[in-house]
Amino acid sequence: MDETQLRLDGNAAAGILGEVFVHEMSAARGACASCGGIAPLGSQHLYMYPRSPGAVLRCAACQDVLMVVVHAGGRYRLTLRGLTWLEMPDAVEAATEA
Amino acid sequence: MPGWPGHRAGQHVDVRLTADDGYQAQRSYSIASPPDDRDRVDLTVVRVEDGEVSPYLVDELAEGDQLELRGPIGGHFVWDVETGGPLLLVAGGSGIAPLMAMIRHRVARGSRVPTRLLFSSRSLEEVIYGAELDRLAGRADGLEVFHTLTRSRPGDWTGYARRIDRDMLAEVGFPPEQRPVCMVCGPTTLVEAVAQALVELGHPPERVKTERFGPTGG
């Protein structure tokens, strides 16, 4: 099985991200620190092996790591150096946009 | 479903099973029922041989058993009637589940948004929701359903008989000038091929939303 077979969409990380963030994060947009591409996290590439302790989000355009979320040992650790910024719709906007 | 807040078409739930020894396994399943059915949630589970979770859900789970669910989850791979169209849905196998929620939601709301479903299955016997799709397409309310069968076909089959490719998407889909919303769900290889072909046909990448199943581990 090659690596592309293990790829998911960022949508599938919404569960673990929901344990950390108040907002629904698959609809949040982020800017890749490597290529500058801007896209919703739900559309990025996700690697989350069935027994992995965490999730690795990679930029769908350049494949660099955007974010790593690990839940282990009673703590969550977020690695965010691959994102220049994150932007989430507030409750009003989230209810109106698709 | 105690405490269920209601969902949007396209969202999923995480199902967590805990063994007697505390070992936990978690899988994501798309919700196939529409948001308009407020008191129930339908999940489509395909039994994966050697899987950790799906054989239990398919073979052992009985009426009245309790499950640990988290959700609804997701705000990107969603479609509401208010999103509008035209709407192109592309499914492979059980990838039909979240798209079924969209189709059922569209019907429940009496929407006439032009909608086309291109559905790839291995054989006619494996077409999920086949009878319901036939019935809904027969309403002539703007929903059209196209099947392709990749492995075996009945002798009198007149539909597509190959994996989804760019030519098929050009024939079935809406032209990019109509700015359709494209929702693609299925195994990773199908999703990657379809998403790439749609972009090659001129659809803006941000109008092509995908949900890959990946290697489920069942």
Coordinates of C-alpha atoms in Angstrom, one line a residue:
Chain A
M1 CA 0.0 0.0 0.0
D2 CA 1.6 3.3 -1.0
E3 CA 1.2 6.5 1.0
T4 CA -1.6 8.0 -1.1
Q5 CA -3.8 5.0 -0.1
L6 CA -3.5 6.2 3.5
R7 CA -4.7 9.7 2.8
L8 CA -7.9 11.0 4.2
D9 CA -9.5 14.5 4.0
G10 CA -9.2 17.0 6.8
N11 CA -12.9 16.4 7.4
A12 CA -12.0 13.3 9.3
A13 CA -9.9 15.3 11.8
A14 CA -12.9 17.4 12.8
G15 CA -13.6 15.0 15.7
I16 CA -10.2 15.3 17.4
L17 CA -10.0 19.0 16.6
G18 CA -13.4 19.4 18.2
E19 CA -11.8 18.2 21.5
V20 CA -9.4 21.1 21.4
F21 CA -11.2 24.0 19.6
V22 CA -14.5 25.7 20.3
H23 CA -15.2 26.1 16.6
E24 CA -16.0 23.6 13.9
M25 CA -12.5 23.3 12.4
S26 CA -13.0 21.5 9.1
A27 CA -14.6 24.7 7.8
A28 CA -11.8 26.9 9.3
R29 CA -9.4 28.3 6.7
G30 CA -5.6 28.2 7.1
A31 CA -2.7 29.6 5.2
C32 CA 0.2 27.2 4.5
A33 CA 3.5 28.6 5.8
S34 CA 5.3 26.8 3.1
C35 CA 3.5 27.6 -0.2
G36 CA 1.0 30.3 1.0
G37 CA -2.0 28.3 -0.2
I38 CA -5.2 29.1 1.6
A39 CA -7.9 26.4 2.0
P40 CA -10.4 25.0 4.6
L41 CA -8.8 22.4 6.8
G42 CA -11.5 19.9 5.7
S43 CA -10.0 20.0 2.2
Q44 CA -6.4 19.4 3.3
H45 CA -4.8 16.0 3.3
L46 CA -5.0 14.0 6.6
Y47 CA -2.9 11.1 7.7
M48 CA -4.4 9.4 10.7
Y49 CA -3.6 5.7 10.9
P50 CA -6.2 3.7 12.6
R51 CA -4.2 3.2 15.8
S52 CA -2.2 6.5 15.6
P53 CA -2.3 8.7 18.7
G54 CA -2.9 11.7 16.5
A55 CA -3.5 13.4 13.3
V56 CA -1.2 15.0 10.7
L57 CA -2.6 17.5 8.3
R58 CA -0.6 18.2 5.2
C59 CA -1.2 21.0 2.6
A60 CA -3.1 19.5 -0.4
A61 CA -1.1 21.8 -2.7
C62 CA 2.5 21.3 -1.5
Q63 CA 2.3 18.4 1.0
D64 CA 4.2 20.2 3.7
V65 CA 2.9 19.6 7.3
L66 CA 0.4 22.2 8.4
M67 CA -0.6 20.8 11.8
V68 CA -0.1 17.9 14.1
V69 CA -2.5 17.0 16.9
V70 CA -1.6 14.4 19.4
H71 CA -3.6 13.2 22.3
A72 CA -1.6 11.1 24.6
G73 CA -0.5 10.8 28.2
G74 CA -3.4 12.9 29.4
R75 CA -2.5 15.9 27.3
Y76 CA -3.2 17.4 23.8
R77 CA -0.2 18.7 22.0
L78 CA -0.7 20.9 18.9
T79 CA 2.2 21.6 16.5
L80 CA 1.2 24.6 14.3
R81 CA 4.4 25.9 12.7
G82 CA 3.1 24.9 9.3
L83 CA 0.3 27.4 9.4
T84 CA 0.8 31.2 9.1
W85 CA -2.8 31.8 10.3
L86 CA -6.1 30.1 11.0
E87 CA -9.5 31.7 10.5
M88 CA -12.8 30.3 11.6
P89 CA -16.3 31.5 10.9
D90 CA -18.2 32.7 13.9
A91 CA -21.5 31.2 14.8
V92 CA -23.6 33.6 12.6
E93 CA -21.3 33.1 9.6
A94 CA -21.1 29.3 10.1
A95 CA -24.9 29.1 10.0
T96 CA -25.1 30.9 6.6
E97 CA -22.1 29.6 4.6
A98 CA -21.9 26.3 3.0
Chain B
M1 CA -30.8 9.7 20.4
P2 CA -30.6 11.6 23.7
G3 CA -29.1 15.0 23.3
W4 CA -28.8 14.9 19.5
P5 CA -28.5 18.5 18.3
G6 CA -29.5 17.8 14.7
H7 CA -27.0 17.5 11.8
R8 CA -26.3 18.8 8.3
A9 CA -26.2 16.6 5.2
G10 CA -22.7 15.4 4.7
Q11 CA -21.6 15.3 8.4
H12 CA -20.3 12.2 10.1
V13 CA -20.2 10.7 13.5
D14 CA -17.4 8.9 15.3
V15 CA -18.4 5.6 16.8
R16 CA -16.3 4.3 19.7
L17 CA -16.3 0.8 20.9
T18 CA -14.7 -0.2 24.2
A19 CA -13.7 -3.8 24.9
D20 CA -14.0 -5.3 28.4
D21 CA -10.3 -4.8 28.9
G22 CA -10.6 -1.1 28.1
Y23 CA -9.2 -1.3 24.6
Q24 CA -10.9 1.3 22.4
A25 CA -11.4 1.4 18.6
Q26 CA -13.0 4.4 16.9
R27 CA -14.2 4.8 13.3
S28 CA -16.0 7.6 11.4
Y29 CA -19.3 6.9 9.6
S30 CA -21.2 9.3 7.4
I31 CA -24.8 10.0 8.3
A32 CA -27.1 8.8 5.5
S33 CA -30.4 10.1 6.9
P34 CA -31.4 13.7 6.2
P35 CA -31.4 16.5 8.8
D36 CA -35.1 16.6 8.3
D37 CA -35.6 13.3 10.2
R38 CA -35.0 14.8 13.6
D39 CA -35.3 11.9 15.8
R40 CA -33.1 9.4 14.1
V41 CA -29.7 8.9 12.5
D42 CA -28.9 6.3 9.8
L43 CA -25.4 5.0 9.3
T44 CA -24.3 2.9 6.4
V45 CA -21.8 0.3 7.6
V46 CA -20.1 -2.0 5.1
R47 CA -18.7 -5.1 6.8
V48 CA -14.9 -5.3 6.3
E49 CA -13.5 -8.8 6.7
D50 CA -11.0 -8.8 9.5
G51 CA -12.2 -5.4 10.6
E52 CA -12.1 -4.3 14.2
V53 CA -15.4 -2.4 14.3
S54 CA -17.6 -3.1 11.3
P55 CA -18.1 -6.9 11.9
Y56 CA -19.3 -6.0 15.4
L57 CA -21.7 -3.4 14.1
V58 CA -23.0 -5.6 11.3
D59 CA -23.2 -9.0 13.0
E60 CA -23.5 -8.5 16.7
L61 CA -25.1 -5.1 17.5
A62 CA -28.7 -5.7 18.4
E63 CA -31.7 -3.5 18.8
G64 CA -31.6 -1.8 22.1
D65 CA -27.8 -2.0 22.5
Q66 CA -26.1 1.3 23.3
L67 CA -23.3 2.8 21.3
E68 CA -20.9 5.7 22.1
L69 CA -21.3 8.3 19.4
R70 CA -19.7 11.6 18.9
G71 CA -21.1 14.1 16.6
P72 CA -22.4 15.5 14.4
I73 CA -18.9 16.4 13.0
G74 CA -17.8 18.4 10.1
G75 CA -18.6 21.7 8.5
H76 CA -16.8 21.5 5.2
F77 CA -18.2 18.5 3.4
V78 CA -21.8 19.6 3.8
W79 CA -24.6 20.6 1.5
D80 CA -27.9 22.3 2.4
V81 CA -30.7 23.3 0.1
E82 CA -29.7 26.9 0.8
T83 CA -26.3 26.2 -0.8
G84 CA -28.1 25.8 -4.1
G85 CA -26.7 24.2 -7.2
P86 CA -26.5 22.8 -9.7
L87 CA -25.2 19.9 -7.6
L88 CA -23.0 17.1 -8.9
L89 CA -22.7 14.1 -6.6
V90 CA -20.1 11.4 -7.4
A91 CA -20.0 8.3 -5.2
G92 CA -18.0 5.1 -5.1
G93 CA -19.6 2.2 -3.2
S94 CA -20.5 3.1 0.4
G95 CA -19.4 6.7 -0.4
I96 CA -23.1 7.1 -1.3
A97 CA -23.9 7.5 2.4
P98 CA -23.3 11.3 2.9
L99 CA -24.6 12.0 -0.6
M100 CA -27.8 10.1 0.2
A101 CA -28.3 12.5 3.1
M102 CA -28.1 15.4 0.7
I103 CA -30.5 13.7 -1.8
R104 CA -33.0 12.9 0.9
H105 CA -32.6 16.4 2.4
R106 CA -33.3 17.9 -1.1
V107 CA -36.5 15.7 -1.4
A108 CA -37.6 16.5 2.2
R109 CA -37.4 20.2 1.5
G110 CA -39.1 20.0 -1.9
S111 CA -36.1 21.4 -3.6
R112 CA -35.8 21.4 -7.4
V113 CA -32.1 22.2 -7.5
P114 CA -30.7 20.4 -10.6
T115 CA -28.9 17.4 -9.2
R116 CA -27.0 14.6 -10.9
L117 CA -25.6 11.6 -9.1
L118 CA -22.9 9.5 -10.8
F119 CA -22.6 6.3 -8.8
S120 CA -19.9 3.7 -9.3
S121 CA -20.5 0.1 -7.9
R122 CA -18.9 -3.2 -8.7
S123 CA -22.1 -5.0 -9.7
L124 CA -25.8 -4.3 -9.7
E125 CA -26.2 -6.4 -6.6
E126 CA -23.8 -4.1 -4.8
V127 CA -25.6 -0.9 -5.6
I128 CA -26.5 0.6 -2.2
Y129 CA -29.9 2.3 -2.0
G130 CA -30.6 1.3 -5.6
A131 CA -34.4 1.0 -5.3
E132 CA -34.7 4.3 -3.4
L133 CA -32.6 6.0 -6.0
D134 CA -34.7 4.6 -8.8
R135 CA -37.8 5.8 -7.1
L136 CA -36.4 9.3 -6.4
A137 CA -35.1 9.7 -10.0
G138 CA -38.5 8.7 -11.2
R139 CA -40.1 11.8 -9.6
A140 CA -38.6 14.0 -12.4
D141 CA -38.0 16.8 -10.0
G142 CA -34.6 17.6 -11.2
L143 CA -32.7 14.6 -9.8
E144 CA -30.9 12.4 -12.4
V145 CA -29.1 9.2 -11.4
F146 CA -26.3 7.6 -13.5
H147 CA -24.8 4.2 -12.6
T148 CA -21.5 2.7 -13.7
L149 CA -20.8 -1.0 -12.9
T150 CA -17.1 -1.7 -12.9
R151 CA -16.8 -5.5 -12.3
S152 CA -19.9 -7.3 -13.6
R153 CA -23.0 -6.3 -15.5
P154 CA -26.4 -7.9 -16.3
G155 CA -26.7 -9.0 -19.9
D156 CA -29.1 -6.2 -20.8
W157 CA -27.1 -3.4 -19.0
T158 CA -27.0 -0.2 -21.0
G159 CA -25.3 2.0 -18.5
Y160 CA -21.6 2.8 -18.0
A161 CA -19.3 -0.2 -17.6
R162 CA -16.0 1.2 -16.5
R163 CA -14.3 3.2 -13.7
I164 CA -15.3 6.9 -13.6
D165 CA -13.1 8.9 -15.9
R166 CA -12.9 12.4 -17.4
D167 CA -15.1 11.6 -20.4
M168 CA -17.8 10.2 -18.2
L169 CA -17.7 13.2 -15.9
A170 CA -17.9 15.5 -19.0
E171 CA -21.0 13.6 -20.2
V172 CA -22.8 13.4 -16.9
G173 CA -21.7 16.5 -15.1
F174 CA -22.7 20.1 -15.5
P175 CA -20.4 22.4 -17.5
P176 CA -18.0 24.5 -15.4
E177 CA -19.8 27.7 -16.6
Q178 CA -22.8 26.7 -14.6
R179 CA -20.6 26.7 -11.5
P180 CA -21.9 23.4 -10.0
V181 CA -21.1 22.4 -6.5
C182 CA -19.3 19.0 -6.8
M183 CA -19.3 16.6 -3.9
V184 CA -17.2 13.4 -4.2
C185 CA -17.1 10.6 -1.7
G186 CA -15.6 7.1 -1.9
P187 CA -12.4 5.1 -1.7
T188 CA -9.3 7.2 -1.9
T189 CA -8.3 6.2 -5.4
L190 CA -11.7 7.0 -6.8
V191 CA -11.8 10.4 -5.1
E192 CA -8.4 11.4 -6.2
A193 CA -9.1 10.4 -9.8
V194 CA -12.5 12.2 -9.9
A195 CA -11.3 15.4 -8.2
Q196 CA -8.3 15.7 -10.6
A197 CA -10.5 15.1 -13.6
L198 CA -13.1 17.7 -12.5
V199 CA -10.3 20.3 -12.1
E200 CA -9.0 19.3 -15.5
L201 CA -12.5 19.9 -16.9
G202 CA -12.3 23.4 -15.6
H203 CA -14.1 23.2 -12.3
P204 CA -12.4 25.5 -9.7
P205 CA -10.8 23.3 -7.0
E206 CA -12.8 25.1 -4.2
R207 CA -16.0 23.9 -5.9
V208 CA -14.9 20.3 -5.6
K209 CA -15.3 18.9 -2.1
T210 CA -14.1 15.5 -1.3
E211 CA -14.4 12.8 1.4
R212 CA -11.9 10.0 1.2
F213 CA -12.6 6.8 3.0
G214 CA -8.9 5.7 3.0
P215 CA -7.8 2.4 4.4
T216 CA -10.6 2.0 6.9
G217 CA -9.2 -0.8 8.9
G218 CA -12.9 -1.7 9.2

